[in-house]
Short mmCIF file of C-alpha atoms and ligand atoms in Angstrom, two decimals:
data_model
loop_
_atom_site.label_atom_id
_atom_site.label_comp_id
_atom_site.label_asym_id
_atom_site.label_seq_id
_atom_site.Cartn_x
_atom_site.Cartn_y
_atom_site.Cartn_z
CA MET A 1 147.29 81.68 111.40
CA ILE A 2 146.77 77.99 112.16
CA PRO A 3 148.17 76.30 109.02
CA ILE A 4 146.68 73.24 107.37
CA THR A 5 149.94 71.34 107.86
CA LYS A 6 153.44 71.82 109.20
CA LEU A 7 156.39 69.47 108.85
CA LEU A 8 158.31 68.15 111.81
CA ILE A 9 161.80 68.72 110.42
CA GLY A 10 164.89 70.33 111.90
CA GLU A 11 168.59 70.48 112.56
CA GLU A 12 169.20 66.72 112.17
CA GLU A 13 167.86 66.75 108.62
CA ALA A 14 169.97 69.83 107.82
CA GLN A 15 173.09 68.13 109.16
CA ALA A 16 172.40 64.90 107.27
CA ALA A 17 172.00 66.81 104.01
CA ALA A 18 175.15 68.85 104.71
CA ARG A 19 177.13 65.67 105.40
CA VAL A 20 176.16 64.27 102.00
CA ILE A 21 176.94 67.52 100.22
CA ARG A 22 180.39 67.74 101.87
CA SER A 23 181.12 64.14 100.81
CA GLY A 24 181.05 65.29 97.20
CA TRP A 25 178.65 62.52 96.08
CA LEU A 26 175.21 64.01 95.52
CA ALA A 27 173.82 61.54 92.98
CA GLN A 28 172.00 58.29 93.69
CA GLY A 29 174.27 56.16 95.86
CA ALA A 30 174.64 54.54 99.29
CA GLU A 31 172.17 56.86 101.07
CA VAL A 32 169.45 55.99 98.55
CA ALA A 33 170.15 52.27 99.05
CA ARG A 34 169.85 52.69 102.84
CA PHE A 35 166.66 54.73 102.53
CA GLU A 36 164.92 52.29 100.21
CA GLN A 37 165.77 49.40 102.53
CA ALA A 38 164.46 51.35 105.54
CA VAL A 39 161.15 52.01 103.76
CA ALA A 40 160.89 48.37 102.66
CA ASP A 41 161.47 47.24 106.28
CA LEU A 42 158.72 49.57 107.54
CA ALA A 43 156.35 48.29 104.85
CA GLY A 44 157.20 44.65 105.52
CA ALA A 45 158.40 44.13 101.94
CA ARG A 46 161.64 42.58 100.67
CA HIS A 47 162.68 45.33 98.24
CA GLY A 48 162.37 49.10 98.00
CA VAL A 49 163.05 51.11 94.84
CA ALA A 50 163.47 54.84 95.43
CA VAL A 51 162.36 57.26 92.72
CA SER A 52 161.82 60.98 92.25
CA SER A 53 158.17 61.17 93.42
CA GLY A 54 155.04 59.22 94.26
CA THR A 55 153.78 60.00 90.77
CA THR A 56 156.85 58.58 89.04
CA ALA A 57 156.64 55.52 91.33
CA LEU A 58 153.12 54.81 90.03
CA HIS A 59 154.08 55.51 86.42
CA LEU A 60 157.08 53.20 86.68
CA CYS A 61 154.90 50.30 87.94
CA LEU A 62 152.51 50.73 85.01
CA ALA A 63 155.40 51.07 82.54
CA ALA A 64 157.13 47.96 83.94
CA SER A 65 154.01 45.89 83.28
CA GLY A 66 153.72 47.19 79.73
CA ILE A 67 150.35 48.91 80.16
CA GLY A 68 149.56 51.14 77.19
CA PRO A 69 147.04 52.23 74.57
CA GLY A 70 143.93 50.04 74.51
CA ASP A 71 144.26 49.04 78.18
CA GLU A 72 142.02 50.13 81.05
CA VAL A 73 143.01 50.72 84.67
CA LEU A 74 140.40 50.94 87.45
CA VAL A 75 141.00 53.88 89.82
CA PRO A 76 138.85 55.39 92.58
CA ALA A 77 136.95 58.42 91.30
CA LEU A 78 137.59 60.34 94.53
CA GLY A 79 141.18 61.28 95.21
CA PHE A 80 144.18 63.12 93.85
CA VAL A 81 144.65 63.67 90.14
CA ALA A 82 148.13 62.04 89.93
CA THR A 83 146.53 58.57 90.21
CA ALA A 84 144.61 59.15 86.96
CA ASN A 85 147.39 61.10 85.23
CA VAL A 86 149.88 58.24 85.44
CA VAL A 87 147.42 55.97 83.62
CA ARG A 88 147.05 58.57 80.86
CA HIS A 89 150.84 58.94 80.64
CA THR A 90 151.03 55.33 79.45
CA GLY A 91 148.31 55.85 76.83
CA ALA A 92 145.87 53.65 78.78
CA ARG A 93 142.46 54.80 80.01
CA PRO A 94 141.60 55.39 83.67
CA ILE A 95 138.13 54.01 84.50
CA PHE A 96 136.69 55.79 87.51
CA VAL A 97 134.99 53.66 90.16
CA ASP A 98 132.83 54.97 93.02
CA VAL A 99 134.00 54.91 96.63
CA ASP A 100 132.71 53.94 100.06
CA PRO A 101 130.97 56.83 101.88
CA GLY A 102 132.53 56.01 105.27
CA THR A 103 136.17 55.23 104.41
CA PHE A 104 136.42 57.31 101.18
CA ASN A 105 138.18 54.27 99.66
CA LEU A 106 137.46 52.31 96.48
CA ALA A 107 134.17 50.42 96.97
CA PRO A 108 135.06 46.77 96.18
CA GLU A 109 131.43 45.96 95.26
CA ARG A 110 131.57 48.57 92.47
CA LEU A 111 134.61 47.04 90.76
CA GLU A 112 133.03 44.05 89.06
CA ALA A 113 130.71 46.17 86.88
CA ALA A 114 133.65 48.30 85.71
CA ILE A 115 135.69 45.35 84.37
CA THR A 116 135.82 44.93 80.57
CA PRO A 117 137.99 42.73 78.32
CA ARG A 118 140.41 45.69 78.18
CA THR A 119 140.89 45.90 81.97
CA ARG A 120 144.46 45.12 83.01
CA THR A 121 144.95 46.59 86.46
CA ILE A 122 143.22 47.75 89.63
CA LEU A 123 144.89 50.77 91.22
CA PRO A 124 143.42 51.20 94.73
CA VAL A 125 144.43 54.28 96.70
CA HIS A 126 144.95 54.14 100.49
CA GLN A 127 143.02 57.35 100.83
CA LEU A 128 144.54 59.98 103.14
CA GLY A 129 146.46 57.16 104.84
CA LEU A 130 143.63 54.65 105.42
CA SER A 131 144.16 51.29 103.70
CA ALA A 132 141.66 50.36 101.03
CA ASP A 133 139.66 47.19 101.77
CA MET A 134 142.23 44.97 100.05
CA ALA A 135 140.89 41.45 100.74
CA PRO A 136 137.89 41.63 98.35
CA ILE A 137 139.92 43.65 95.83
CA LEU A 138 142.68 41.01 95.76
CA ALA A 139 140.16 38.16 95.56
CA LEU A 140 138.43 39.78 92.58
CA ALA A 141 141.76 40.54 90.88
CA ARG A 142 142.86 36.94 91.29
CA SER A 143 139.62 35.52 89.89
CA ARG A 144 139.68 37.87 86.88
CA GLY A 145 143.43 37.68 86.18
CA LEU A 146 144.08 41.38 86.90
CA GLU A 147 147.16 42.90 88.47
CA VAL A 148 146.99 45.27 91.45
CA PHE A 149 149.26 48.25 92.12
CA GLU A 150 148.68 50.17 95.34
CA ASP A 151 148.77 53.96 95.61
CA GLY A 152 150.04 54.25 99.17
CA ALA A 153 151.29 57.82 98.68
CA CYS A 154 149.85 58.88 102.06
CA ALA A 155 150.05 55.54 103.83
CA LEU A 156 153.59 54.86 105.07
CA GLY A 157 153.05 53.33 108.53
CA ALA A 158 149.40 52.42 107.88
CA GLN A 159 148.11 48.92 108.60
CA TYR A 160 145.39 46.70 107.11
CA ARG A 161 144.08 43.84 109.26
CA GLY A 162 147.18 44.23 111.42
CA ARG A 163 149.65 44.06 108.50
CA PRO A 164 151.65 47.04 107.23
CA VAL A 165 150.49 48.66 104.00
CA GLY A 166 153.13 47.62 101.47
CA ALA A 167 153.18 43.97 102.61
CA LEU A 168 149.98 42.83 100.91
CA GLY A 169 151.70 41.18 97.95
CA ASN A 170 151.53 43.94 95.35
CA PRO A 171 153.92 46.71 94.43
CA CYS A 172 152.96 49.68 96.63
CA CYS A 173 153.94 53.28 95.87
CA PHE A 174 154.79 55.72 98.67
CA SER A 175 155.31 59.49 98.36
CA PHE A 176 157.68 61.73 100.30
CA HIS A 177 156.30 65.06 99.10
CA PRO A 178 156.25 67.74 101.85
CA ARG A 179 152.45 67.38 102.10
CA LYS A 180 152.86 63.77 103.28
CA VAL A 181 153.53 62.48 106.80
CA ILE A 182 157.32 62.46 106.31
CA THR A 183 159.28 64.01 103.46
CA THR A 184 162.42 64.03 101.34
CA GLY A 185 161.39 67.27 99.55
CA GLU A 186 160.26 65.27 96.54
CA GLY A 187 160.55 61.52 96.40
CA GLY A 188 158.87 58.15 96.22
CA VAL A 189 159.55 54.49 96.97
CA ILE A 190 158.02 51.38 95.42
CA THR A 191 157.99 48.34 97.74
CA THR A 192 157.71 44.79 96.43
CA ASP A 193 158.62 41.19 97.34
CA ASP A 194 159.40 40.44 93.69
CA GLY A 195 163.16 40.69 93.12
CA GLU A 196 162.89 40.52 89.35
CA LEU A 197 160.36 43.36 89.29
CA ALA A 198 162.61 45.40 91.61
CA ASP A 199 165.51 44.95 89.15
CA THR A 200 163.33 46.04 86.22
CA LEU A 201 162.09 49.09 88.16
CA ARG A 202 165.70 50.01 89.04
CA ALA A 203 166.72 49.85 85.39
CA LEU A 204 163.65 51.78 84.22
CA ARG A 205 164.21 54.61 86.71
CA SER A 206 167.67 55.21 85.23
CA HIS A 207 167.37 55.24 81.42
CA GLY A 208 167.14 51.45 81.25
CA MET A 209 170.67 51.03 82.60
CA ARG A 210 171.32 48.09 84.93
CA ALA A 211 174.64 49.41 86.30
CA SER A 212 174.16 52.11 88.94
CA ALA A 213 175.73 55.56 88.73
CA ARG A 214 178.10 54.52 91.52
CA GLN A 215 179.16 51.34 89.71
CA ARG A 216 179.84 53.30 86.53
CA HIS A 217 181.70 56.00 88.46
CA ASP A 218 183.88 53.46 90.29
CA ALA A 219 184.67 51.33 87.21
CA PRO A 220 188.35 51.56 86.19
CA THR A 221 187.43 51.85 82.52
CA ALA A 222 184.41 53.10 80.62
CA THR A 223 181.62 50.55 80.94
CA SER A 224 179.06 49.96 78.27
CA GLU A 225 175.99 47.78 78.39
CA PRO A 226 173.26 47.08 75.91
CA ILE A 227 170.11 49.09 76.67
CA GLU A 228 167.15 46.72 76.57
CA LEU A 229 164.44 48.92 78.06
CA VAL A 230 163.33 52.44 77.19
CA GLY A 231 163.73 54.01 80.62
CA TYR A 232 163.29 57.32 82.37
CA ASN A 233 165.25 59.58 84.64
CA TYR A 234 163.20 59.05 87.81
CA ARG A 235 166.09 58.88 90.28
CA MET A 236 166.24 60.11 93.87
CA THR A 237 169.46 61.75 95.08
CA ASP A 238 171.57 60.91 98.15
CA VAL A 239 170.78 64.35 99.62
CA GLN A 240 167.06 63.55 99.61
CA ALA A 241 167.60 60.04 100.96
CA ALA A 242 169.72 61.32 103.85
CA VAL A 243 166.89 63.68 104.85
CA GLY A 244 164.43 60.79 104.52
CA LEU A 245 166.45 58.54 106.83
CA VAL A 246 166.26 61.14 109.60
CA GLN A 247 162.54 61.60 108.92
CA ILE A 248 161.96 57.84 109.24
CA GLY A 249 163.36 58.09 112.77
CA ARG A 250 160.58 60.56 113.57
CA LEU A 251 157.77 58.55 111.93
CA ALA A 252 156.47 56.59 114.94
CA GLY A 253 156.13 59.72 117.07
CA ILE A 254 154.49 61.66 114.24
CA LEU A 255 151.92 58.92 113.63
CA GLU A 256 151.10 58.64 117.32
CA ARG A 257 150.52 62.37 117.68
CA ARG A 258 148.43 62.52 114.49
CA ALA A 259 146.26 59.65 115.71
CA THR A 260 145.75 61.32 119.11
CA LEU A 261 144.72 64.59 117.50
CA ALA A 262 142.50 62.81 114.97
CA ARG A 263 140.62 61.02 117.75
CA ARG A 264 140.13 64.33 119.58
CA TYR A 265 138.71 65.83 116.38
CA GLY A 266 136.51 62.77 115.89
CA ALA A 267 134.92 63.06 119.35
CA ALA A 268 134.34 66.82 119.15
CA LEU A 269 133.07 66.84 115.56
CA SER A 270 130.61 63.98 115.94
CA ALA A 271 129.27 65.60 119.11
CA ALA A 272 128.63 68.67 116.94
CA GLY A 273 126.77 66.67 114.28
CA LEU A 274 129.56 66.60 111.67
CA THR A 275 130.91 63.37 110.15
CA PRO A 276 134.52 62.43 110.98
CA PRO A 277 136.49 59.90 108.88
CA ALA A 278 136.08 56.20 109.70
CA GLU A 279 138.90 54.00 111.01
CA PRO A 280 137.73 50.39 110.59
CA GLU A 281 138.68 47.70 113.12
CA GLY A 282 142.16 46.32 112.43
CA SER A 283 143.21 49.33 110.34
CA ARG A 284 145.76 51.89 111.35
CA HIS A 285 145.20 55.28 109.72
CA THR A 286 148.14 57.68 109.22
CA PHE A 287 145.80 60.70 109.08
CA GLN A 288 148.05 62.28 106.45
CA SER A 289 145.08 64.62 106.00
CA TYR A 290 141.95 64.97 108.10
CA MET A 291 138.77 65.25 106.02
CA VAL A 292 135.51 66.03 107.83
CA LEU A 293 132.16 65.96 106.04
CA LEU A 294 129.92 69.02 106.27
CA PRO A 295 126.15 68.36 106.56
CA ASP A 296 124.52 66.59 103.62
CA HIS A 297 122.71 69.66 102.30
CA PHE A 298 125.93 71.70 101.90
CA THR A 299 126.87 72.74 98.36
CA ALA A 300 130.47 73.18 97.22
CA SER A 301 130.00 76.97 97.27
CA GLN A 302 128.72 76.89 100.86
CA ARG A 303 131.79 74.84 101.74
CA ASP A 304 133.95 77.49 100.08
CA LEU A 305 132.23 80.17 102.20
CA VAL A 306 133.13 78.15 105.30
CA ILE A 307 136.76 78.10 104.13
CA ARG A 308 136.73 81.87 103.63
CA ARG A 309 135.09 82.49 107.01
CA LEU A 310 137.73 80.36 108.73
CA ILE A 311 140.56 82.24 106.99
CA ASP A 312 139.11 85.44 108.47
CA ARG A 313 139.33 83.73 111.88
CA GLY A 314 142.98 82.75 111.30
CA ILE A 315 142.42 79.09 110.40
CA ALA A 316 143.55 77.46 107.15
CA THR A 317 141.32 74.70 105.72
CA ARG A 318 141.05 73.25 102.21
CA PRO A 319 138.43 71.57 100.03
CA GLY A 320 138.53 67.80 100.54
CA LEU A 321 139.36 65.11 97.99
CA MET A 322 138.25 65.87 94.44
CA ALA A 323 135.98 64.02 92.02
CA LEU A 324 138.47 63.12 89.29
CA HIS A 325 135.79 62.32 86.68
CA LEU A 326 134.42 65.88 87.01
CA GLN A 327 137.74 67.54 86.19
CA PRO A 328 137.78 69.10 82.70
CA ALA A 329 140.89 67.09 81.73
CA TYR A 330 138.89 63.89 82.28
CA HIS A 331 135.55 65.03 80.93
CA ASP A 332 133.63 62.17 79.33
CA PRO A 333 129.94 62.74 78.51
CA THR A 334 129.28 58.97 78.42
CA ARG A 335 130.49 58.27 81.95
CA PRO A 336 127.94 57.04 84.50
CA ALA A 337 127.16 59.18 87.55
CA LEU A 338 129.24 58.38 90.61
CA PRO A 339 126.96 59.66 93.38
CA VAL A 340 129.04 58.83 96.47
CA THR A 341 132.17 60.46 95.05
CA GLU A 342 130.19 63.53 93.95
CA ALA A 343 128.63 64.01 97.40
CA LEU A 344 131.94 63.54 99.22
CA ALA A 345 133.72 65.98 96.87
CA ARG A 346 131.03 68.58 97.66
CA ARG A 347 131.00 68.06 101.45
CA GLY A 348 134.64 67.32 102.25
CA LEU A 349 136.79 69.79 104.18
CA MET A 350 140.43 69.30 105.20
CA LEU A 351 141.20 70.53 108.71
CA PRO A 352 144.58 71.54 110.19
CA LEU A 353 146.48 68.49 111.45
CA TYR A 354 150.19 68.30 112.23
CA PRO A 355 152.25 67.03 115.18
CA GLU A 356 152.81 70.43 116.76
CA LEU A 357 149.12 71.46 116.60
CA SER A 358 148.22 72.32 120.21
CA GLU A 359 145.03 71.06 121.80
CA GLY A 360 144.00 74.68 122.44
CA ASP A 361 144.36 75.54 118.75
CA GLN A 362 142.53 72.36 117.82
CA ASP A 363 139.62 73.31 120.10
CA ARG A 364 139.55 76.72 118.41
CA VAL A 365 139.34 75.04 114.97
CA VAL A 366 136.35 72.96 116.11
CA HIS A 367 134.62 75.95 117.71
CA GLU A 368 135.07 78.25 114.69
CA LEU A 369 134.13 75.48 112.25
CA CYS A 370 130.92 74.68 114.10
CA SER A 371 129.86 78.32 114.27
CA ALA A 372 130.67 78.83 110.56
CA VAL A 373 128.63 75.73 109.66
CA SER A 374 125.60 76.79 111.68
CA GLU A 375 125.70 80.35 110.29
CA LEU A 376 126.27 79.41 106.64
CA GLY A 377 124.32 76.14 106.47
C1 LIG B 1 150.57 62.91 96.86
C2 LIG B 1 149.89 61.86 96.13
C3 LIG B 1 150.39 61.36 94.93
C4 LIG B 1 151.58 61.96 94.24
O1 LIG B 1 152.76 61.95 94.99
P1 LIG B 1 153.93 62.96 94.59
O2 LIG B 1 155.09 62.49 95.40
O3 LIG B 1 153.48 64.33 94.96
O4 LIG B 1 154.16 62.83 93.13
C5 LIG B 1 149.75 60.30 94.32
N1 LIG B 1 148.64 59.77 94.85
C6 LIG B 1 148.11 60.21 96.00
C7 LIG B 1 146.90 59.55 96.57
C8 LIG B 1 148.70 61.29 96.67
O5 LIG B 1 148.16 61.75 97.80
#
């Protein structure tokens, strides 16, 4: 079976984790501090704050800015459900905005109409590892007094107009779930240039406490501090961070191989009349996932038949990004139609992509996909 994804992870990660375990300090400590700095360096940001997942990273940013009931947050309608869930967790309302048909990213020209007096924040997603078109989003946010938090869950190593994602002036949230390009098992990092925000995020991730676990452990007497913020337990552990540091060493090679394979897919699929994902000039895509579009007339059930046919041929594929506003949990009869998102959610198909995918297996994926599409279309 050709899987949809496969991590590049091995003995070095196992040894790094074992070293931490043998040290006897498994909580958040020096390894976490090194990992968050390494991620911040990659993202071109001054500070990194490591947390337990990409989801908790996003929630912490919203919580730190005091977003809550009565507020609205603009999110792309196409994507992964965590981006909307974190808004709901605060009591605020996610407002779904349509996306661009070529990049699958938030369509900046659709934002203006979605702004109301309750709008606080724009939450663009760097979809599947391709940076959202940030310049018009930031210009609009500035002119309307909105804040911007970036969902860069899939985008560590991505670039926008030659600059790393994470260095565009807003807090950016990265994920290290095993489905991402590199992993810590579970984990997330928020990058920011704002030292005061980083301090607040650090306190919020650990029950509102400003002293770290290590500081409290090393103190000669019991320390007590007034708790000023209602925080969470969103910490990462040193075992996870040690794995992440080894994974960061593999990142450049992983991204290069993914890009090579993605370009091979792009050439073969467009020659066959399918639509590969765009990579605009100046952007660097991580290709965390590879979503091809089936022909325009395909329904979601025809797409599911393609998936089943490919399983029979030993190839794993998945439905593409989902339309969040069509999920039952977010049902709202008054919402406007979001035609681009709805078409992409119907036509999208994730193809196998991972560093060790051989070119022969990749050619087989293209061949079987094209014959399934022409038979079932
Ligand atoms: C994976 C993902 C998340 C959630 O990250 P976790 O680490 O799994 O919590 C959020 N947003 C997007 C766009 C993602 O792809």
